[in-house]
């Protein structure tokens, strides 16, 4: 987590532990803060080979260290 002047950047690791490559991987990242509406960020990873990891960054206005961050894969394609 890094402060960026306008908010906070969160670096994510997207793991593919399967035996097939995934393309166009859509990930939803949610920051839940006590007493506030959740902040939602999205990212798409173009290509995640099998047995590999890819990294990406999303931004939030609130400090993620004060809340709970969850990431959910919403969909992907098999090439």
XYZ file of C-alpha atoms in Angstrom:
79
model
C 0.000 0.000 0.000
C 1.375 3.378 -1.038
C 0.038 6.879 -0.493
C -0.134 8.676 -3.837
C -1.304 12.188 -2.927
C -4.883 11.588 -4.085
C -5.412 8.353 -2.171
C -3.784 4.971 -1.840
C -2.414 2.442 -4.316
C -2.823 -1.261 -3.582
C -0.648 -3.770 -5.447
C -2.399 -7.053 -6.215
C -1.052 -10.474 -7.127
C -3.266 -12.543 -9.440
C -2.352 -16.227 -9.213
C -3.267 -18.890 -11.753
C -2.744 -22.195 -9.997
C -4.657 -24.099 -12.665
C -3.461 -26.065 -15.657
C -4.933 -23.689 -18.275
C -4.018 -20.175 -19.344
C -6.568 -17.441 -18.597
C -7.113 -14.363 -20.765
C -9.047 -11.179 -20.148
C -9.260 -11.824 -16.384
C -11.730 -9.403 -14.754
C -11.130 -8.752 -11.044
C -13.317 -6.735 -8.660
C -11.542 -5.293 -5.616
C -13.646 -4.036 -2.715
C -12.536 -1.879 0.214
C -14.944 -2.015 3.156
C -14.553 0.682 5.792
C -16.504 0.685 9.069
C -19.644 2.817 8.749
C -19.085 3.731 5.070
C -20.218 2.535 1.674
C -17.656 0.185 0.109
C -15.219 1.499 -2.489
C -15.013 -0.741 -5.541
C -12.172 -0.883 -8.046
C -11.844 -3.102 -11.100
C -8.932 -4.318 -13.138
C -8.456 -6.530 -16.164
C -5.380 -8.669 -16.683
C -4.866 -9.514 -20.337
C -3.004 -12.811 -19.947
C -2.227 -15.099 -16.988
C -0.390 -18.283 -18.015
C -1.022 -21.452 -16.042
C 1.042 -21.865 -12.860
C 1.990 -18.167 -12.842
C 1.369 -14.842 -11.126
C 0.708 -11.359 -12.514
C 0.703 -8.056 -10.620
C -1.431 -4.954 -10.948
C -2.295 -1.815 -8.996
C -5.653 -0.246 -8.093
C -6.385 2.981 -6.261
C -8.664 3.868 -3.347
C -9.460 7.191 -1.725
C -9.551 5.715 1.798
C -6.625 4.072 3.556
C -7.006 0.303 2.997
C -5.083 -0.414 6.198
C -8.099 0.881 8.123
C -10.569 -1.436 6.387
C -10.924 -4.791 4.696
C -9.876 -5.427 1.085
C -11.242 -8.388 -0.877
C -10.627 -9.369 -4.497
C -12.955 -11.536 -6.576
C -12.385 -12.858 -10.089
C -15.587 -12.056 -12.002
C -14.690 -13.810 -15.236
C -12.018 -14.876 -17.725
C -11.583 -16.593 -21.075
C -9.723 -19.706 -22.109
C -7.633 -19.044 -25.212
